[in-house]
CSV table of N, CA and C in Angstrom, one decimal:
chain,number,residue,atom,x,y,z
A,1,UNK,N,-25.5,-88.9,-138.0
A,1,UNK,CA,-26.7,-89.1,-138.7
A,1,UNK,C,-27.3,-90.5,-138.4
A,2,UNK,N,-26.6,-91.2,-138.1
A,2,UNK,CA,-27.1,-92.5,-137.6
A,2,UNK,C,-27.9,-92.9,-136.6
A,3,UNK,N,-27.1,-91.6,-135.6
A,3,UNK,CA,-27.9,-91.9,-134.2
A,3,UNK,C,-29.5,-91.5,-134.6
A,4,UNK,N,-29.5,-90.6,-135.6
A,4,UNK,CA,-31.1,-89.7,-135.5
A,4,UNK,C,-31.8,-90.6,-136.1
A,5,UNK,N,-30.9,-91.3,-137.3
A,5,UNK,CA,-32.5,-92.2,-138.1
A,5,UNK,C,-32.4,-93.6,-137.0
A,6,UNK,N,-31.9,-94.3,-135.9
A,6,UNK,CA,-32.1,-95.4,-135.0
A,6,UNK,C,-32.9,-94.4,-134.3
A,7,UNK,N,-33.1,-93.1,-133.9
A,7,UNK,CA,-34.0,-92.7,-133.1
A,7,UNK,C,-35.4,-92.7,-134.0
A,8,UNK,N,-35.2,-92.4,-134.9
A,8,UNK,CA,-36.5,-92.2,-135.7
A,8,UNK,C,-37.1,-93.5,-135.6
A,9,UNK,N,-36.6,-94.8,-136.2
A,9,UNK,CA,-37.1,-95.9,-136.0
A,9,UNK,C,-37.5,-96.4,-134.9
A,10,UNK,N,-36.8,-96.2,-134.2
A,10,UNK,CA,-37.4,-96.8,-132.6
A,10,UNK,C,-38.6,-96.5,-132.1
A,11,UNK,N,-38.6,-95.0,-132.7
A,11,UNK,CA,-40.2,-94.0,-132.1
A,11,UNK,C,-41.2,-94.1,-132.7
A,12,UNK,N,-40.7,-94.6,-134.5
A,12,UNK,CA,-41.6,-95.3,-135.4
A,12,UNK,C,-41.9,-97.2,-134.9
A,13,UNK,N,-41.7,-97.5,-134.3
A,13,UNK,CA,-41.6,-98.6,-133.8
A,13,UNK,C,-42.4,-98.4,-132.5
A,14,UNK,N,-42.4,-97.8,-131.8
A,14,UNK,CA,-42.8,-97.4,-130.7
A,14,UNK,C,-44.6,-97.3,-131.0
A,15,UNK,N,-45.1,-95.7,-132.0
A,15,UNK,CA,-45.6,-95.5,-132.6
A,15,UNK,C,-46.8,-96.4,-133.1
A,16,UNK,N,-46.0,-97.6,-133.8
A,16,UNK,CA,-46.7,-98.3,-134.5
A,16,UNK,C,-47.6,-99.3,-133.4
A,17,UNK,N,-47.0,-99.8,-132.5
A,17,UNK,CA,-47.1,-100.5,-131.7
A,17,UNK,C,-47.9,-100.2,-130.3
A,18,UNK,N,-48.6,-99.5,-130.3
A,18,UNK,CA,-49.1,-98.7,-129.0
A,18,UNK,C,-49.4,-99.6,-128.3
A,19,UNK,N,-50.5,-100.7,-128.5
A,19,UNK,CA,-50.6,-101.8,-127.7
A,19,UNK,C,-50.0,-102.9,-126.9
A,20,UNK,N,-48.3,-103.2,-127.3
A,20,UNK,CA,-47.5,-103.3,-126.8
A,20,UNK,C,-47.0,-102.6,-125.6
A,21,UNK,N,-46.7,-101.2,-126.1
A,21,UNK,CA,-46.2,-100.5,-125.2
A,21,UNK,C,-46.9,-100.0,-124.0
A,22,UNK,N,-48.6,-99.7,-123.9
A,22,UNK,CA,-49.2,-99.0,-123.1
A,22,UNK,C,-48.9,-99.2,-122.0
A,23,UNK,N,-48.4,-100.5,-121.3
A,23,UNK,CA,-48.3,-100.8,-120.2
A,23,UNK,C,-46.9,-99.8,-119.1
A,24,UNK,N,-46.2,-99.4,-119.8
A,24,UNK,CA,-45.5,-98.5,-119.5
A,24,UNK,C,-45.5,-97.7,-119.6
A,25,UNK,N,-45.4,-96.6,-118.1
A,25,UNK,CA,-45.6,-95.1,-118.1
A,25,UNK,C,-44.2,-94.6,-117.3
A,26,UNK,N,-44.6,-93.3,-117.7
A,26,UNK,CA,-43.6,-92.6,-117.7
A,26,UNK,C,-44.1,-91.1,-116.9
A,27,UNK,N,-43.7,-90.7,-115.8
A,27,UNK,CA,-43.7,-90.1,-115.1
A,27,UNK,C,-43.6,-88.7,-115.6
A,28,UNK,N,-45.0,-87.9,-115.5
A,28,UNK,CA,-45.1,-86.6,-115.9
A,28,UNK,C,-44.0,-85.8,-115.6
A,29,UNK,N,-43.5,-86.1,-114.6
A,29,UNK,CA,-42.2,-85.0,-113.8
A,29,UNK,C,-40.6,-84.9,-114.7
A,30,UNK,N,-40.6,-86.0,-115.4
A,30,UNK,CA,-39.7,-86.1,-116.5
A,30,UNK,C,-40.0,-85.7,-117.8
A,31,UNK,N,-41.2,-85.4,-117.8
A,31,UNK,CA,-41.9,-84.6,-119.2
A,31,UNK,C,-41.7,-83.1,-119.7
A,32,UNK,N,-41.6,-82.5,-120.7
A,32,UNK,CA,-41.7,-80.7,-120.7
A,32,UNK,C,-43.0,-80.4,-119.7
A,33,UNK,N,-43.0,-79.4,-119.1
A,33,UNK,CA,-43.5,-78.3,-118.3
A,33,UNK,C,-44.5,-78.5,-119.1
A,34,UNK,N,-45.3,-78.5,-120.5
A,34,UNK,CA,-46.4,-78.8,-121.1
A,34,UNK,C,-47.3,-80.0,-121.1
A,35,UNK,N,-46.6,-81.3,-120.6
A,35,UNK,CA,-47.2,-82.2,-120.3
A,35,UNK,C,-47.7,-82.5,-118.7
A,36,UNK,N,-47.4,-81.1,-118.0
A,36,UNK,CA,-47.6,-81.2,-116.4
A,36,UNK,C,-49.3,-81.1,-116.2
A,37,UNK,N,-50.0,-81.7,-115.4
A,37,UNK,CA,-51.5,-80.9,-115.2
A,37,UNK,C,-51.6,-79.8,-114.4
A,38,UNK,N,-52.1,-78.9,-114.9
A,38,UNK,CA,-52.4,-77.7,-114.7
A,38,UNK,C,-53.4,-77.2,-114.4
A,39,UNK,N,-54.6,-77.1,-113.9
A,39,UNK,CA,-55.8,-76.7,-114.1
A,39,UNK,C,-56.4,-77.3,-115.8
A,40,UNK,N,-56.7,-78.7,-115.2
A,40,UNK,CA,-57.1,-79.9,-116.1
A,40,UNK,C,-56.7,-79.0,-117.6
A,41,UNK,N,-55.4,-78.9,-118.0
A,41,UNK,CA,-55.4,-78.7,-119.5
A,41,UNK,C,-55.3,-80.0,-120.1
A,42,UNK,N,-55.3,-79.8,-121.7
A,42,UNK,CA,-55.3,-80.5,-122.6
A,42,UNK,C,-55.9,-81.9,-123.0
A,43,UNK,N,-57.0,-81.3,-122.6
A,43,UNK,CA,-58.3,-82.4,-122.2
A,43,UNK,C,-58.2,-83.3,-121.3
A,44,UNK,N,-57.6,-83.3,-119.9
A,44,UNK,CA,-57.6,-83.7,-119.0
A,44,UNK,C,-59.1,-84.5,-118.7
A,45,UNK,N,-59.9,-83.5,-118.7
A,45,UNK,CA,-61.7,-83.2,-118.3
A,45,UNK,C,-62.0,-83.0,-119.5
A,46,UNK,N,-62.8,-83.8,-120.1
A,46,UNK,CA,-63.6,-83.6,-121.5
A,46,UNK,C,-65.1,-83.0,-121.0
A,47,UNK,N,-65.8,-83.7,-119.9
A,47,UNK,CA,-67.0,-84.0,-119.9
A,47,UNK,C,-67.4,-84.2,-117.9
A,48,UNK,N,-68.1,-84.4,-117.8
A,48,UNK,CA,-68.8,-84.9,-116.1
A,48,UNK,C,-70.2,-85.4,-116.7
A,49,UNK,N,-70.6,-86.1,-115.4
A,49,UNK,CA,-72.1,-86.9,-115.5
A,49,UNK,C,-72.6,-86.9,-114.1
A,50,UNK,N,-73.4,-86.4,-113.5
A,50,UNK,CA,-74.0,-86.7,-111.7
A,50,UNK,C,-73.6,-88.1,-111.5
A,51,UNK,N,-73.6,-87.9,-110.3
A,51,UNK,CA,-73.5,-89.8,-109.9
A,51,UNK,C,-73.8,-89.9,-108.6
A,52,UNK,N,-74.9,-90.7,-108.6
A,52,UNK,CA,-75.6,-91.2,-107.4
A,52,UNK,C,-76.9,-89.1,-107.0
A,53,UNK,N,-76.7,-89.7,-105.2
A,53,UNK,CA,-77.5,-88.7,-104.9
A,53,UNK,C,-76.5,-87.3,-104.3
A,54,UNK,N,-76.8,-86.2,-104.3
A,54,UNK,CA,-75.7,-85.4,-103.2
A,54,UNK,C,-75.3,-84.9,-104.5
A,55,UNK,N,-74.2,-84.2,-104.5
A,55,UNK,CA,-73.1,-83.3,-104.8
A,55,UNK,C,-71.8,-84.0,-106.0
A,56,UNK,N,-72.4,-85.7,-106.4
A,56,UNK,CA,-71.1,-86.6,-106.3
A,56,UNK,C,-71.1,-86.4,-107.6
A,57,UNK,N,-69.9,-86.5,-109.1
A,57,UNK,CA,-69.9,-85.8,-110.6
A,57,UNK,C,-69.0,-87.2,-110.7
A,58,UNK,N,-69.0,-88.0,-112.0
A,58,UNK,CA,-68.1,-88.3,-112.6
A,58,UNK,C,-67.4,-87.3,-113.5
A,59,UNK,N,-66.2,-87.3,-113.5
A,59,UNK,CA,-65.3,-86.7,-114.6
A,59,UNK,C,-64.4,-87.2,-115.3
A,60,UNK,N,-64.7,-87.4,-116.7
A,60,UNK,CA,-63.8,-88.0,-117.6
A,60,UNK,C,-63.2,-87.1,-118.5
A,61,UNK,N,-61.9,-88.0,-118.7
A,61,UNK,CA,-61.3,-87.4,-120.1
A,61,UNK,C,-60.5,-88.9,-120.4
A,62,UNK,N,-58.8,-87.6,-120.3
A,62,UNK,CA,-57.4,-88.4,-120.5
A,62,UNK,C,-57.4,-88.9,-119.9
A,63,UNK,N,-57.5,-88.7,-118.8
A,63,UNK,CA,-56.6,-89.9,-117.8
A,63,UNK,C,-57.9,-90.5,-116.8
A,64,UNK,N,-58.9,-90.8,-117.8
A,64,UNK,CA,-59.9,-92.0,-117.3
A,64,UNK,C,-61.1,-91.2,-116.3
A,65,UNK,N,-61.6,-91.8,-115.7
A,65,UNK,CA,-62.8,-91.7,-114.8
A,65,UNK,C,-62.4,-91.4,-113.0
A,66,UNK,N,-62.9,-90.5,-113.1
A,66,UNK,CA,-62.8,-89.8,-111.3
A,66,UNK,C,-64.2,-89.7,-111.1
A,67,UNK,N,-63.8,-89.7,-109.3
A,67,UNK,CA,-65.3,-89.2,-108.9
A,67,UNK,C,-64.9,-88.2,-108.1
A,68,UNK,N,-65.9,-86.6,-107.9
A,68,UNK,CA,-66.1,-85.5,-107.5
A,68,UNK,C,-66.8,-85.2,-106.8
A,69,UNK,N,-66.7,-83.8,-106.4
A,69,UNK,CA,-68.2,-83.2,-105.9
A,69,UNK,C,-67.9,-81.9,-106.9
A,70,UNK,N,-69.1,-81.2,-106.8
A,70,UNK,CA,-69.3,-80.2,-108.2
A,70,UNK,C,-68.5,-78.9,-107.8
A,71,UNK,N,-67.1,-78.9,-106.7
A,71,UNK,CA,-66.4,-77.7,-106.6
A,71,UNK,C,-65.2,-78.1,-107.2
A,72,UNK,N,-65.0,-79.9,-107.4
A,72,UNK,CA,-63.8,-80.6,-108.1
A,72,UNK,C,-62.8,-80.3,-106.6
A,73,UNK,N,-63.2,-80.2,-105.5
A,73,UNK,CA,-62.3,-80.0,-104.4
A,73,UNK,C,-61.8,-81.1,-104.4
A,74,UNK,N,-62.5,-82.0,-104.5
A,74,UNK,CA,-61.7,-83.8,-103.8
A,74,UNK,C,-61.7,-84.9,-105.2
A,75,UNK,N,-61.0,-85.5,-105.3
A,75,UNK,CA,-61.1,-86.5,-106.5
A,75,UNK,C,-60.5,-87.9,-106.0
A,76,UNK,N,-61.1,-89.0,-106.5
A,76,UNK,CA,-60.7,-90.6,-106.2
A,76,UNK,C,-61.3,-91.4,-107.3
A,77,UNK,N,-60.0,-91.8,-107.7
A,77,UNK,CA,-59.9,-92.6,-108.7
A,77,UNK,C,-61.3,-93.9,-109.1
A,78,UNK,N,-61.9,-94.0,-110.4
A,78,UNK,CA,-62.9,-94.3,-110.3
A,78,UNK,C,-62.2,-95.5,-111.7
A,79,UNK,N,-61.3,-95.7,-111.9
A,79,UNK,CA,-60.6,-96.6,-113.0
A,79,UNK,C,-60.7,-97.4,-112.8
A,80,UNK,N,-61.3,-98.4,-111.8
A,80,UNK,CA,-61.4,-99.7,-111.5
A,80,UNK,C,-62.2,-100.7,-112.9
A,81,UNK,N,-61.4,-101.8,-113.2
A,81,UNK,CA,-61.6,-102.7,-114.2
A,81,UNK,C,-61.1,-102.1,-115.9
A,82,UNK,N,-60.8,-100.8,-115.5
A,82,UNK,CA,-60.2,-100.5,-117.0
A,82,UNK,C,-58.8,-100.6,-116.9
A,83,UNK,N,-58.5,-101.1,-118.3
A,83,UNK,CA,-56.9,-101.7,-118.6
A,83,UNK,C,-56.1,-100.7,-117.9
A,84,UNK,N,-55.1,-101.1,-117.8
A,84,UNK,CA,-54.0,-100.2,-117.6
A,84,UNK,C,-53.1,-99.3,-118.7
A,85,UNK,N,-52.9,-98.2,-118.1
A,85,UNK,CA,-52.1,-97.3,-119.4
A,85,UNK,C,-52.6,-96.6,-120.0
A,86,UNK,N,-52.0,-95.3,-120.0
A,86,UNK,CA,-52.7,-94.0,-120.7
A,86,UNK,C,-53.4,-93.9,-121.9
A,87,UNK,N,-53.4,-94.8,-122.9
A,87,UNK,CA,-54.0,-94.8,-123.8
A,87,UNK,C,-55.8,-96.1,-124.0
A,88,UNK,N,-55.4,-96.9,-123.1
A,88,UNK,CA,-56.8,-97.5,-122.4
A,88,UNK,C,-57.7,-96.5,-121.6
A,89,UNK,N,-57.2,-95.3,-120.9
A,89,UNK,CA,-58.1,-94.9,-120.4
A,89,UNK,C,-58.3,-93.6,-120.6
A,90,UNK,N,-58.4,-93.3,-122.2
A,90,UNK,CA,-58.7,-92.1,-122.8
A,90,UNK,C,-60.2,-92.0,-123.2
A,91,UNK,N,-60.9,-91.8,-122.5
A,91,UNK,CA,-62.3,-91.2,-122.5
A,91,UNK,C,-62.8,-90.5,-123.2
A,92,UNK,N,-63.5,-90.6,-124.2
A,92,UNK,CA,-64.0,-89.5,-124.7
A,92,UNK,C,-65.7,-89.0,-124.7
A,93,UNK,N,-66.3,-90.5,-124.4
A,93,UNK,CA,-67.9,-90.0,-123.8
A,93,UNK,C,-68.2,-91.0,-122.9
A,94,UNK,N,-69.6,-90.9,-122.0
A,94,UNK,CA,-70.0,-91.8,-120.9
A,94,UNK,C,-71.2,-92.0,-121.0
A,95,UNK,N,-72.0,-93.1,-121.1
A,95,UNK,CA,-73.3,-92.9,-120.4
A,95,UNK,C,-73.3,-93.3,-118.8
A,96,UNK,N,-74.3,-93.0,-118.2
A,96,UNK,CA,-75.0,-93.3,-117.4
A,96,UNK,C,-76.1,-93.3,-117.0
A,97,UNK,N,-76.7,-94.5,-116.2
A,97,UNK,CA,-78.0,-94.5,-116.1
A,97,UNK,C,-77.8,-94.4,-114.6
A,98,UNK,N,-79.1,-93.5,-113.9
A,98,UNK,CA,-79.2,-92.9,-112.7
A,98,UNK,C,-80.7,-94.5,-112.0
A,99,UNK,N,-79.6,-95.4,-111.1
A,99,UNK,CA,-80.6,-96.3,-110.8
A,99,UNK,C,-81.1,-95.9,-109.1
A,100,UNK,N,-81.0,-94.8,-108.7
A,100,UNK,CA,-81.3,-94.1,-107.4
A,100,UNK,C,-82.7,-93.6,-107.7
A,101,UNK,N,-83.8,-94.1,-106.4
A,101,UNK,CA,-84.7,-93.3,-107.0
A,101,UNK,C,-85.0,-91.8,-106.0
C-alpha cells in the first residue's frame, strides 16, 4: 500500500506543479496506443487560418502551430519563439492578420 500512496503523491506533485515540469517530455512511443497521433485525434488540429498567398494554412491545436497546404500533405514546424513543452504550446485560438496585398 505504500508504494501506491508514494505514487499517488508524486503524480499529485507532479500535477500541481506543471510549470516546473513542462520542460520534460516524454516520448509518445512509450505512451498507450491512445496517446499515438493518428489522423490528428484528440485535438491535435483544433482550427487552421490561410497564411500568406497560394495554398499555405496555419494549423493549430495541441501540439502548437504548423504550417500547410490545404491537402495537409506537408507540415513544418511553425513553433518558433513559443516556450517549450507540451503544455506551452496548447493552442486553442489564433488571430491573424493578412498583411499581403
Amino acid at each position: 500500500m505504500t508504494v501506491f500512496l508514494l505514487l499517488f503523491c508524486v503524480s499529485g506533485i507532479i500535477l500541481n506543479h506543471r510549470k516546473l515540469f513542462s520542460s520534460c517530455s516524454v516520448s509518445r512511443s512509450l505512451l498507450p496506443a491512445s496517446y499515438h497521433i493518428r489522423n490528428f485525434n484528440n485535438g491535435i488540429i483544433k482550427g487552421t487560418l490561410p497564411y500568406g498567398p497560394g495554398d499555405s494554412l496555419l494549423a493549430y491545436g495541441n501540439a502548437g502551430v504548423w504550417l500547410t497546404d490545404r491537402n495537409f500533405s506537408r507540415f513544418s514546424d511553425f513553433n518558433r519563439g513559443l516556450p517549450q513543452g507540451a503544455d506551452n504550446r496548447n493552442i486553442r485560438n489564433t488571430l491573424y492578420r493578412c498583411l499581403f496585398s
